[in-house]
PDB file of C-alpha atoms in Angstrom:
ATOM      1  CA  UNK A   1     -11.118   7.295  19.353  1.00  0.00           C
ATOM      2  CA  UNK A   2      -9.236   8.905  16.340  1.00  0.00           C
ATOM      3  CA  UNK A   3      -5.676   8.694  15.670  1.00  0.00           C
ATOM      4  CA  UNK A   4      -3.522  12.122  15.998  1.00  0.00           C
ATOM      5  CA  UNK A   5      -1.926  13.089  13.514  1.00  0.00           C
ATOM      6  CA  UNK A   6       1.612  11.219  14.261  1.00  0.00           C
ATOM      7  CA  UNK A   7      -0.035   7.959  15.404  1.00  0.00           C
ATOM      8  CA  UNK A   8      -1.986   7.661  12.098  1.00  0.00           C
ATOM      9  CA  UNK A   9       1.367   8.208  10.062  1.00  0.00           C
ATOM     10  CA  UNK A  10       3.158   5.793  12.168  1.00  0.00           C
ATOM     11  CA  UNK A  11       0.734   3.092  11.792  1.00  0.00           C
ATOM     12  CA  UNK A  12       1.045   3.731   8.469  1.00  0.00           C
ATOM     13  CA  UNK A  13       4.462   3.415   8.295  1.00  0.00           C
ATOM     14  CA  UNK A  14       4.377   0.048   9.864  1.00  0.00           C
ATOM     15  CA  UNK A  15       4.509  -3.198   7.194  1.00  0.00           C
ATOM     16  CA  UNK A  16       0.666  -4.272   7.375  1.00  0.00           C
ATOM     17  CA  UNK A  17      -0.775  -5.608   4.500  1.00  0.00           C
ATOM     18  CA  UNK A  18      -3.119  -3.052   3.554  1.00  0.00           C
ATOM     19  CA  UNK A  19      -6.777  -3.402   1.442  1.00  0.00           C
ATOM     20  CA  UNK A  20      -6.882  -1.306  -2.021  1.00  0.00           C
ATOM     21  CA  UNK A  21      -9.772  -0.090  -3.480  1.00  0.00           C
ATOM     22  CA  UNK A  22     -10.462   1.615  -6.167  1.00  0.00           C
ATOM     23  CA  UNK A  23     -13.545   2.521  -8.798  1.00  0.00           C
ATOM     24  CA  UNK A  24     -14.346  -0.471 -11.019  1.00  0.00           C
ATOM     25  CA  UNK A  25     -16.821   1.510 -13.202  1.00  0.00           C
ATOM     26  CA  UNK A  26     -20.186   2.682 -13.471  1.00  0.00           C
ATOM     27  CA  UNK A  27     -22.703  -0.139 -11.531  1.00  0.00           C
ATOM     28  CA  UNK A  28     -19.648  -2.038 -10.314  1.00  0.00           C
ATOM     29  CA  UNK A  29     -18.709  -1.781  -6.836  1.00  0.00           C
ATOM     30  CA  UNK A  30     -15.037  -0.732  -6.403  1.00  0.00           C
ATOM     31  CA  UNK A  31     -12.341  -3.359  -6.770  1.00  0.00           C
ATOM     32  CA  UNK A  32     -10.654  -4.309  -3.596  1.00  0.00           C
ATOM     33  CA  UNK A  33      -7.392  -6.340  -3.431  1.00  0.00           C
ATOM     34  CA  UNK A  34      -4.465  -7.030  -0.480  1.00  0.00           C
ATOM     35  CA  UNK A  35      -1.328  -5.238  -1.217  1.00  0.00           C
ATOM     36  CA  UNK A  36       2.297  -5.102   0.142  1.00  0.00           C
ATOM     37  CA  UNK A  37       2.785  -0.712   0.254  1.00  0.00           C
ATOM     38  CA  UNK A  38       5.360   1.763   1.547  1.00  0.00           C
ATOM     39  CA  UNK A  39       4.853   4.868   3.450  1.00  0.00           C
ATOM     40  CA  UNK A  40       7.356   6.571   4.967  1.00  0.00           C
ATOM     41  CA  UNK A  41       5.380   9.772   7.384  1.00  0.00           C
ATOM     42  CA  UNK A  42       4.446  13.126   5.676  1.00  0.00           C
ATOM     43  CA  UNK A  43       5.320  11.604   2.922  1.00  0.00           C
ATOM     44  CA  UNK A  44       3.220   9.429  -0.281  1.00  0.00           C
ATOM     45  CA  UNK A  45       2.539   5.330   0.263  1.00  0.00           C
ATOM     46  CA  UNK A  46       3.549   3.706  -3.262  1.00  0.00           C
ATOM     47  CA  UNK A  47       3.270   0.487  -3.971  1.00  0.00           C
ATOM     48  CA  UNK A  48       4.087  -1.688  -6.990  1.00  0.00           C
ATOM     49  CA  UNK A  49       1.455  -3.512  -9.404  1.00  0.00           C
ATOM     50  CA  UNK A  50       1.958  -5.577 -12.520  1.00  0.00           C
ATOM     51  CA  UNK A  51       2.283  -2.674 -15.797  1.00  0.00           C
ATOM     52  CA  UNK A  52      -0.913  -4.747 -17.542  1.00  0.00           C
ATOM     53  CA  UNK A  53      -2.775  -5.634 -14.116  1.00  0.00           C
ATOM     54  CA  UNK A  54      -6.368  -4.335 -13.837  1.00  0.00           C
ATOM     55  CA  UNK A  55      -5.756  -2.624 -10.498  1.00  0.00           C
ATOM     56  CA  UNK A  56      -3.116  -0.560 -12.367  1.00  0.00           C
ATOM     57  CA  UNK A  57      -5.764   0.154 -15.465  1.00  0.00           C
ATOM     58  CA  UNK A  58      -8.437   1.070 -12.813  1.00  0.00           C
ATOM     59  CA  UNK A  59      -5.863   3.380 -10.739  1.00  0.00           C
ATOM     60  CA  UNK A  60      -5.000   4.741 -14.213  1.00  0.00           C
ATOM     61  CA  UNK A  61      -8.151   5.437 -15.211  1.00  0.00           C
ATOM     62  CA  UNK A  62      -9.541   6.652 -11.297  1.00  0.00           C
ATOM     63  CA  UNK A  63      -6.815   8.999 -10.465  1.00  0.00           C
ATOM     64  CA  UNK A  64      -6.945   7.845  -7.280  1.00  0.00           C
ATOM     65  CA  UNK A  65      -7.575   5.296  -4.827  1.00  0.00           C
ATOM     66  CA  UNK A  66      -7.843   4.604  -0.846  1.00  0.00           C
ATOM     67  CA  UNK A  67      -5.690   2.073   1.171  1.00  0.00           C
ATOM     68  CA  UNK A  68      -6.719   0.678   4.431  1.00  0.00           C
ATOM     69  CA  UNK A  69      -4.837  -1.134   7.151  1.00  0.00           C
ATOM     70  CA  UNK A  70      -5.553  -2.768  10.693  1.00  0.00           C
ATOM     71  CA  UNK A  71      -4.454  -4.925  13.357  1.00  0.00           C
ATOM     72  CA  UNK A  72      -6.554  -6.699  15.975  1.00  0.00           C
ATOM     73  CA  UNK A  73      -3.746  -6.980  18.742  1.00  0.00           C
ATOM     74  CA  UNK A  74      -3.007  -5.552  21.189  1.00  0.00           C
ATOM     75  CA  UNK A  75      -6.184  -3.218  20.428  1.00  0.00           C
ATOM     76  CA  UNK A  76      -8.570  -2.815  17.363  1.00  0.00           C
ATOM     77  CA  UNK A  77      -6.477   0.127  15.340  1.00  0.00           C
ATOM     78  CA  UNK A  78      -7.069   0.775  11.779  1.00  0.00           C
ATOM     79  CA  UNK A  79      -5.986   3.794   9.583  1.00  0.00           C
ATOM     80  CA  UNK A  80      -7.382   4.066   5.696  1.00  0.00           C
ATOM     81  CA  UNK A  81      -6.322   7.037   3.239  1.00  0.00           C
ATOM     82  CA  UNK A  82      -7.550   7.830   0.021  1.00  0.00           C
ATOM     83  CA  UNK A  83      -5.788  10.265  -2.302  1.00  0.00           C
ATOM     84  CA  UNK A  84      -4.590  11.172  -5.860  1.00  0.00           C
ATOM     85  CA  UNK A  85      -2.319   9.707  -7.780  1.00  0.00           C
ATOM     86  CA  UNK A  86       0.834  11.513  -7.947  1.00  0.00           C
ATOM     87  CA  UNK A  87       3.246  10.035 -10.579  1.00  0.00           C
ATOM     88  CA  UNK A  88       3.630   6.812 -11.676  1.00  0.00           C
ATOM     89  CA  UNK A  89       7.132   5.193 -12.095  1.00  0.00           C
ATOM     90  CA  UNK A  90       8.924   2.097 -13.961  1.00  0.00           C
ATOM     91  CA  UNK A  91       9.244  -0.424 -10.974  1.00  0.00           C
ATOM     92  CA  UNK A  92      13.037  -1.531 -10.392  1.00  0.00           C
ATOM     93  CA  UNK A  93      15.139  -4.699  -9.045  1.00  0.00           C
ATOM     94  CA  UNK A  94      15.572  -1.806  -6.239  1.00  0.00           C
ATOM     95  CA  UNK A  95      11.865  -1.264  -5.159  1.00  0.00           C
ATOM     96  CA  UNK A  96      10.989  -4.627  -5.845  1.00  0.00           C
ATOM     97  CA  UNK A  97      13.789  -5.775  -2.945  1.00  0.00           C
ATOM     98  CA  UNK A  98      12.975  -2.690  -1.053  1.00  0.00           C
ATOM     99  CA  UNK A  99       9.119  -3.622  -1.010  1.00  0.00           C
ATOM    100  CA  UNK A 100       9.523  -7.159  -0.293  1.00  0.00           C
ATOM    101  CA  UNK A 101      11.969  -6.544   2.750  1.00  0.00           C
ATOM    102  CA  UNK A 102       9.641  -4.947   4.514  1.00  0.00           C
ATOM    103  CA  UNK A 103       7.616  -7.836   4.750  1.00  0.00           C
ATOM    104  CA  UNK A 104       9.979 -11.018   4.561  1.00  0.00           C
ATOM    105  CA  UNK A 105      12.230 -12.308   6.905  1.00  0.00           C
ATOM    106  CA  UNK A 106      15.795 -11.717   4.801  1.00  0.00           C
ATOM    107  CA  UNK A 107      16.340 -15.545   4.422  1.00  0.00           C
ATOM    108  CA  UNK A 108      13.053 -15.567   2.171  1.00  0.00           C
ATOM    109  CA  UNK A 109      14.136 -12.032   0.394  1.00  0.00           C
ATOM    110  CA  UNK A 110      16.406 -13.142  -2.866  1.00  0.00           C
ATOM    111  CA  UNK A 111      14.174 -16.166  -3.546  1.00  0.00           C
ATOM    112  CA  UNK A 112      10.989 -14.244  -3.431  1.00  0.00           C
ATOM    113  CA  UNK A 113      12.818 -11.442  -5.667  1.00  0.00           C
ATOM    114  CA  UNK A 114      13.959 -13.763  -7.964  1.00  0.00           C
ATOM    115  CA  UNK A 115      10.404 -15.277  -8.203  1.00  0.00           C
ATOM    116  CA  UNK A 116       8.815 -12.177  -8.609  1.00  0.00           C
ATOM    117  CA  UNK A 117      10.972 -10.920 -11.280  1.00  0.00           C
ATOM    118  CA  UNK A 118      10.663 -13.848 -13.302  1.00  0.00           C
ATOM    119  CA  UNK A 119       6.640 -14.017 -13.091  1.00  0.00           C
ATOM    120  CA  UNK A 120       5.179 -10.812 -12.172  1.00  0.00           C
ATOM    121  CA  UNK A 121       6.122  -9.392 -15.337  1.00  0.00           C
ATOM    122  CA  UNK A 122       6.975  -5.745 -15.893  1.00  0.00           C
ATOM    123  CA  UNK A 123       6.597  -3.855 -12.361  1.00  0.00           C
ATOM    124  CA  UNK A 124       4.575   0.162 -11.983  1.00  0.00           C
ATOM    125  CA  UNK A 125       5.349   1.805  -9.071  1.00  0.00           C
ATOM    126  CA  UNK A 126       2.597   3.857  -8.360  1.00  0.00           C
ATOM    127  CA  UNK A 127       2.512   6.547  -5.458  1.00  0.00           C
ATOM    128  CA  UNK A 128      -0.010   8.698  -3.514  1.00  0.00           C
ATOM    129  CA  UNK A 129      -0.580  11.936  -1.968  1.00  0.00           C
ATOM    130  CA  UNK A 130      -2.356  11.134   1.096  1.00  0.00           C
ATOM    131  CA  UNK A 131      -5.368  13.394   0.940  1.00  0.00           C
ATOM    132  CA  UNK A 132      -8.109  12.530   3.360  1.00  0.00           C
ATOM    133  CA  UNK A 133      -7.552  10.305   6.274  1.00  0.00           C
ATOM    134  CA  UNK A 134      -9.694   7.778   8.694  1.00  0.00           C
ATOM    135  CA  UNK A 135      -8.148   6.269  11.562  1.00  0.00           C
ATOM    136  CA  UNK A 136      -9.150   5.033  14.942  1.00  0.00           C
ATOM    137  CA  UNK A 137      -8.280   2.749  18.236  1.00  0.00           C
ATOM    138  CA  UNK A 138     -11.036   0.718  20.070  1.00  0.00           C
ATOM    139  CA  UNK A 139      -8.456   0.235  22.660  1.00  0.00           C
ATOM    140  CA  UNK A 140      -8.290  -2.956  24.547  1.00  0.00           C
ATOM    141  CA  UNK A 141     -11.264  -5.241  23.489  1.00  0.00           C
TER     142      UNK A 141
END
């Protein structure tokens, strides 16, 4: 059963670790990585990528790029999204603590920040418009 409208953006909202893919080329299939995002609803999902990464080359180069995210419990739900790209942004100490707090308890947050500013390298935020969406509940397996 599909998602309405709100349920979709509210799962979406929610701090899954979502599945990127995007275009890897002519007679490549598309890459596909985990990824921590954002999305707040009605509005765009960014997320933030190393500047020199190949995800951010491909994304570059693409346009665009589709996200997908699921849960098994308490029923089989999954939502994916694929859009344009938007804008792209310098990341910042701000959306680097911003992203990882929605996904670490806050006694993990300043180490993780720390480590991830010091090896990551130079942050992108990149955001998009979500343009065409797929979403559905198996209900209670």
């Amino acid at each position: 059963m599909s998602l309405s409208v709100h349920e979709r953006e509210q799962f979406l909202a929610e701090p899954h670790i979502a599945a990127l893919s995007v275009s890897a080329g002519p007679d490549r299939g598309p890459l596909t990585v985990p990824i921590w995002y954002a999305y707040q609803p009605g509005g765009e999902l960014w997320l933030l990528t190393g500047v020199e990464s190949r995800k951010a080359k491909l994304i570059e180069a693409a346009g665009r790029f589709t996200m997908m995210v699921e849960r098994l419990e308490p029923s089989i739900r999954y939502v994916a999204v694929e859009g344009p790209v938007t804008r792209t942004a310098r990341g910042t100490h701000e959306m680097l603590w911003e992203m990882s707090a929605r996904y670490l308890p806050e006694e993990k947050l300043a180490g993780y920040v720390k480590m991830a500013e010091a090896e990551h390298g130079e942050q992108l935020a990149v955001y998009l418009r979500p343009e065409r969406w797929i979403s559905a509940d198996l209900g209670a397996v």
